[in-house]
Short mmCIF file of C-alpha atoms in Angstrom, two decimals:
data_model
loop_
_atom_site.label_atom_id
_atom_site.label_comp_id
_atom_site.label_asym_id
_atom_site.label_seq_id
_atom_site.Cartn_x
_atom_site.Cartn_y
_atom_site.Cartn_z
CA MET A 1 20.31 64.21 -135.03
CA ARG A 2 20.24 60.45 -134.79
CA ILE A 3 17.06 58.70 -135.85
CA LYS A 4 16.45 55.34 -134.26
CA ASP A 5 14.83 52.55 -136.21
CA THR A 6 12.39 51.54 -133.49
CA ASN A 7 10.64 49.06 -135.79
CA ASN A 8 13.49 46.66 -135.17
CA ARG A 9 12.77 46.57 -131.45
CA LYS A 10 9.47 44.83 -132.07
CA SER A 11 10.44 42.18 -134.52
CA SER A 12 7.91 40.24 -136.54
CA GLN A 13 8.84 37.09 -134.64
CA GLY A 14 8.65 38.89 -131.29
CA LYS A 15 11.92 37.26 -130.31
CA VAL A 16 14.74 39.19 -128.73
CA MET A 17 18.42 38.35 -128.41
CA VAL A 18 19.99 39.75 -125.26
CA ILE A 19 23.77 40.03 -125.45
CA VAL A 20 25.71 40.55 -122.23
CA LEU A 21 29.25 41.84 -122.75
CA SER A 22 31.67 41.75 -119.84
CA ASP A 23 35.04 42.46 -121.51
CA GLY A 24 36.29 45.89 -122.47
CA PRO A 25 37.03 46.70 -126.11
CA TYR A 26 40.27 45.55 -127.80
CA ILE A 27 41.46 43.34 -124.89
CA SER A 28 39.46 40.57 -126.52
CA GLN A 29 37.32 40.06 -129.62
CA TYR A 30 34.08 39.69 -127.65
CA ALA A 31 32.85 43.23 -128.33
CA ASP A 32 33.33 42.68 -132.08
CA ILE A 33 31.68 39.26 -131.90
CA GLY A 34 28.74 40.82 -130.03
CA TYR A 35 28.50 43.55 -132.65
CA ASN A 36 28.48 41.03 -135.52
CA MET A 37 25.85 38.87 -133.80
CA ALA A 38 23.67 41.89 -133.09
CA GLN A 39 24.03 43.22 -136.62
CA LYS A 40 23.00 39.90 -138.15
CA ALA A 41 20.07 39.42 -135.75
CA LEU A 42 18.79 42.93 -136.50
CA ASP A 43 19.08 42.26 -140.23
CA LEU A 44 17.02 39.10 -139.75
CA GLY A 45 14.31 41.09 -138.00
CA TYR A 46 14.96 40.05 -134.42
CA GLY A 47 15.03 42.51 -131.56
CA VAL A 48 18.44 42.98 -129.96
CA LYS A 49 19.31 44.32 -126.53
CA ILE A 50 22.85 44.66 -125.20
CA PHE A 51 23.72 44.83 -121.52
CA LEU A 52 27.22 46.08 -120.69
CA TYR A 53 28.54 44.52 -117.52
CA MET A 54 31.84 44.79 -115.66
CA ASP A 55 34.57 46.02 -118.11
CA GLY A 56 31.97 45.95 -120.88
CA VAL A 57 30.93 49.45 -119.81
CA HIS A 58 34.06 50.80 -121.56
CA ILE A 59 32.72 49.77 -124.99
CA PRO A 60 30.45 52.77 -125.75
CA GLN A 61 32.89 55.41 -124.50
CA LYS A 62 33.04 58.40 -126.87
CA ASP A 63 36.18 59.57 -128.69
CA GLN A 64 37.94 56.25 -128.94
CA ASN A 65 40.92 56.20 -131.25
CA PRO A 66 42.26 52.66 -131.50
CA ARG A 67 44.33 53.57 -134.62
CA THR A 68 45.09 50.09 -135.95
CA LEU A 69 41.90 48.37 -134.80
CA PRO A 70 38.26 48.79 -135.82
CA ASN A 71 36.65 51.50 -133.69
CA ILE A 72 34.13 49.63 -131.58
CA SER A 73 32.19 52.70 -130.44
CA GLN A 74 31.46 53.55 -134.09
CA SER A 75 30.20 50.00 -134.59
CA PHE A 76 27.92 50.32 -131.58
CA GLU A 77 26.64 53.66 -132.89
CA GLU A 78 25.41 51.77 -135.95
CA LEU A 79 23.56 49.30 -133.74
CA ILE A 80 21.83 52.11 -131.84
CA GLU A 81 20.75 53.67 -135.13
CA LYS A 82 19.24 50.32 -136.13
CA GLY A 83 17.16 50.21 -132.94
CA CYS A 84 19.36 48.14 -130.66
CA GLU A 85 18.79 49.00 -127.01
CA ILE A 86 22.01 49.33 -125.01
CA LYS A 87 22.22 49.60 -121.24
CA ALA A 88 25.23 49.72 -118.92
CA CYS A 89 25.37 48.50 -115.31
CA ILE A 90 25.48 51.47 -112.93
CA ARG A 91 27.64 49.69 -110.34
CA CYS A 92 30.21 48.77 -112.98
CA ALA A 93 30.06 52.21 -114.61
CA ALA A 94 30.48 54.13 -111.36
CA ALA A 95 33.39 51.91 -110.33
CA ARG A 96 35.12 52.84 -113.60
CA GLY A 97 34.45 56.58 -113.38
CA TYR A 98 31.35 56.91 -115.56
CA LEU A 99 29.06 58.90 -113.30
CA ASP A 100 26.54 59.80 -116.01
CA GLU A 101 25.90 59.09 -119.69
CA SER A 102 27.84 62.12 -120.99
CA GLN A 103 30.95 60.03 -121.68
CA PHE A 104 28.93 57.44 -123.57
CA LEU A 105 27.46 57.36 -127.07
CA GLU A 106 24.07 58.98 -127.32
CA GLY A 107 21.40 56.38 -126.64
CA VAL A 108 23.33 54.30 -124.10
CA GLU A 109 21.56 54.26 -120.77
CA ILE A 110 23.16 53.68 -117.37
CA THR A 111 20.88 51.45 -115.37
CA SER A 112 20.91 48.62 -112.84
CA VAL A 113 21.35 44.88 -113.21
CA TYR A 114 17.62 44.60 -112.44
CA ASP A 115 16.96 45.72 -116.03
CA LEU A 116 18.97 42.75 -117.27
CA ALA A 117 16.79 40.50 -115.10
CA GLU A 118 13.69 42.01 -116.69
CA TRP A 119 15.09 41.41 -120.18
CA MET A 120 15.47 37.70 -119.40
CA ASP A 121 11.89 36.74 -120.18
CA GLU A 122 10.23 33.96 -122.16
CA ASN A 123 10.66 35.76 -125.49
CA SER A 124 14.36 36.40 -125.15
CA LYS A 125 17.53 34.41 -125.30
CA VAL A 126 20.63 35.56 -123.42
CA VAL A 127 24.11 35.21 -124.85
CA MET A 128 26.91 36.01 -122.45
CA LEU A 129 30.21 37.03 -124.05
CA GLY A 130 33.29 37.65 -121.96
CA SER A 131 36.36 36.03 -120.52
CA MET B 1 7.85 32.29 -115.17
CA SER B 2 11.26 32.57 -116.77
CA SER B 3 14.26 30.81 -115.29
CA SER B 4 18.01 31.20 -115.21
CA LEU B 5 21.14 29.47 -114.06
CA VAL B 6 24.17 31.61 -113.28
CA ILE B 7 27.37 29.58 -113.64
CA ILE B 8 30.44 30.93 -111.89
CA ASP B 9 33.74 29.23 -112.70
CA LYS B 10 36.25 31.80 -111.47
CA ALA B 11 37.73 32.17 -108.00
CA PRO B 12 35.95 34.80 -105.89
CA TYR B 13 38.69 37.38 -105.44
CA GLY B 14 40.97 37.07 -108.47
CA HIS B 15 38.19 38.36 -110.71
CA GLU B 16 35.03 40.44 -110.38
CA ASN B 17 32.99 37.67 -112.01
CA ALA B 18 31.77 35.82 -108.90
CA LEU B 19 30.49 39.00 -107.27
CA SER B 20 28.84 40.12 -110.50
CA GLY B 21 27.25 36.73 -111.13
CA ILE B 22 25.70 36.73 -107.68
CA TYR B 23 24.24 40.18 -108.32
CA ILE B 24 22.56 38.88 -111.48
CA ALA B 25 21.06 35.96 -109.54
CA ILE B 26 19.81 38.23 -106.74
CA ALA B 27 18.25 40.68 -109.23
CA SER B 28 16.60 37.80 -111.12
CA LEU B 29 15.12 36.34 -107.94
CA ASP B 30 13.89 39.78 -106.86
CA ARG B 31 12.11 40.07 -110.21
CA GLY B 32 10.32 36.78 -109.56
CA MET B 33 12.45 34.60 -111.80
CA ASP B 34 13.35 31.03 -110.92
CA SER B 35 17.11 31.54 -110.59
CA ASP B 36 19.91 29.38 -109.20
CA VAL B 37 23.70 29.70 -108.93
CA LEU B 38 26.09 26.95 -109.89
CA LEU B 39 29.72 27.04 -108.78
CA MET B 40 32.12 24.95 -110.79
CA GLY B 41 35.85 24.91 -111.48
CA ASP B 42 37.59 27.53 -109.34
CA GLY B 43 34.16 29.01 -108.68
CA VAL B 44 33.66 26.47 -105.87
CA TYR B 45 35.97 28.58 -103.68
CA ALA B 46 33.18 31.17 -103.52
CA ALA B 47 31.20 28.82 -101.27
CA GLN B 48 33.97 28.25 -98.75
CA LYS B 49 32.78 29.34 -95.33
CA ASN B 50 34.56 31.73 -92.94
CA GLN B 51 35.97 34.00 -95.65
CA LEU B 52 37.59 37.19 -94.37
CA ALA B 53 37.72 39.22 -97.58
CA ASP B 54 35.89 42.22 -96.15
CA GLU B 55 38.50 42.56 -93.39
CA THR B 56 41.62 41.60 -95.33
CA LEU B 57 40.98 42.61 -98.94
CA VAL B 58 38.41 45.37 -98.35
CA TYR B 59 36.23 43.46 -100.80
CA PRO B 60 32.74 42.12 -100.13
CA SER B 61 32.84 38.60 -98.77
CA VAL B 62 31.36 36.55 -101.59
CA SER B 63 30.29 33.77 -99.23
CA GLU B 64 28.20 36.33 -97.26
CA LEU B 65 26.89 38.02 -100.38
CA ILE B 66 25.56 34.74 -101.69
CA TYR B 67 23.14 34.16 -98.79
CA PRO B 68 20.27 36.35 -100.12
CA ILE B 69 19.64 33.87 -102.95
CA PHE B 70 18.33 31.47 -100.29
CA PRO B 71 15.59 30.14 -99.94
CA HIS B 72 14.06 31.02 -103.33
CA GLY B 73 17.21 30.16 -105.23
CA THR B 74 19.66 27.32 -104.72
CA LEU B 75 23.43 27.49 -104.49
CA PHE B 76 24.72 24.41 -106.30
CA VAL B 77 28.34 23.34 -105.98
CA HIS B 78 29.74 20.97 -108.57
CA LEU B 79 30.86 17.83 -106.75
CA ASP B 80 33.72 16.89 -109.08
CA SER B 81 35.17 20.44 -108.99
CA LEU B 82 35.04 20.37 -105.19
CA THR B 83 36.74 16.97 -104.94
CA GLN B 84 39.44 17.94 -107.44
CA ARG B 85 40.39 20.86 -105.19
CA GLY B 86 40.62 18.76 -102.03
CA MET B 87 37.58 20.40 -100.49
CA LYS B 88 34.72 18.77 -98.63
CA TYR B 89 31.05 19.54 -98.15
CA GLU B 90 31.83 20.50 -94.53
CA ASP B 91 34.05 23.34 -95.81
CA LEU B 92 31.10 25.06 -97.48
CA VAL B 93 28.48 27.57 -96.38
CA GLU B 94 25.29 26.01 -95.02
CA ILE B 95 23.14 26.84 -98.05
CA ALA B 96 25.38 24.94 -100.49
CA GLU B 97 23.99 21.86 -102.23
CA LEU B 98 26.23 19.42 -104.06
CA ILE B 99 25.37 18.49 -107.61
CA ASP B 100 26.76 15.69 -109.78
CA GLY B 101 27.21 15.70 -113.53
CA LYS B 102 23.93 13.98 -114.40
CA THR B 103 21.81 16.25 -112.18
CA LEU B 104 23.69 19.24 -113.56
CA TYR B 105 22.68 18.18 -117.06
CA GLU B 106 19.02 17.97 -116.05
CA LEU B 107 19.23 21.31 -114.23
CA SER B 108 20.73 23.16 -117.17
CA LYS B 109 18.19 21.60 -119.54
CA SER B 110 15.38 22.92 -117.36
CA LYS B 111 16.56 26.56 -117.45
CA LYS B 112 15.56 29.14 -120.05
CA HIS B 113 18.68 31.26 -119.65
CA ILE B 114 22.22 30.14 -118.84
CA ILE B 115 24.62 32.90 -117.78
CA LYS B 116 28.20 31.67 -117.63
CA ILE B 117 30.22 34.42 -116.05
#
């Protein structure tokens, strides 16, 4: 059973970094860059939320086996365990055949772009990564 | 109230980005955020009027889809990008507003979130 570190969600500074990823894994380095940024921000005590948009919804797919490359879904599993909130756009997910969360890592939620809009508040900063 | 600027710099039908950027702007406006869209580079083609994508490509017409941002949000079109592509203000949908480099600088400075898609 995975235990989430929910303390990280409410950081001491109350600041949250929102990362939007729009590229799929391996086609570019953006997923890895997003992971590294999130990891560092969590270590520094900031809250981190990741919104997967367009091809970004492929990132948390289970059972990836990239062989010669770092397995991005394992990296994202670490982020979830550290309290990072991850949501995937339902329009993008449905278009790519993800009809529910069963194909995703545990803890990834399929939701609408309206949730991204709600994350963009005065306490957050959005970083968009994608080509 | 939070604010955002969605910058679209890709042509409307070669990539999903323009469509997806507009959805972010619409969702932000619906949530009460001060949100605008800026088209620059090849993104200016998204504002060309009389697009027939829904009939010819079976893809939502981006120029139609962009209308719901009005009147609470503004559709800015980067003047230099438009000129470089041989387009004129008259070629654009009615809600488009031209923006020059200096005003663009002030606009982006005034926004809390910049989404370049």
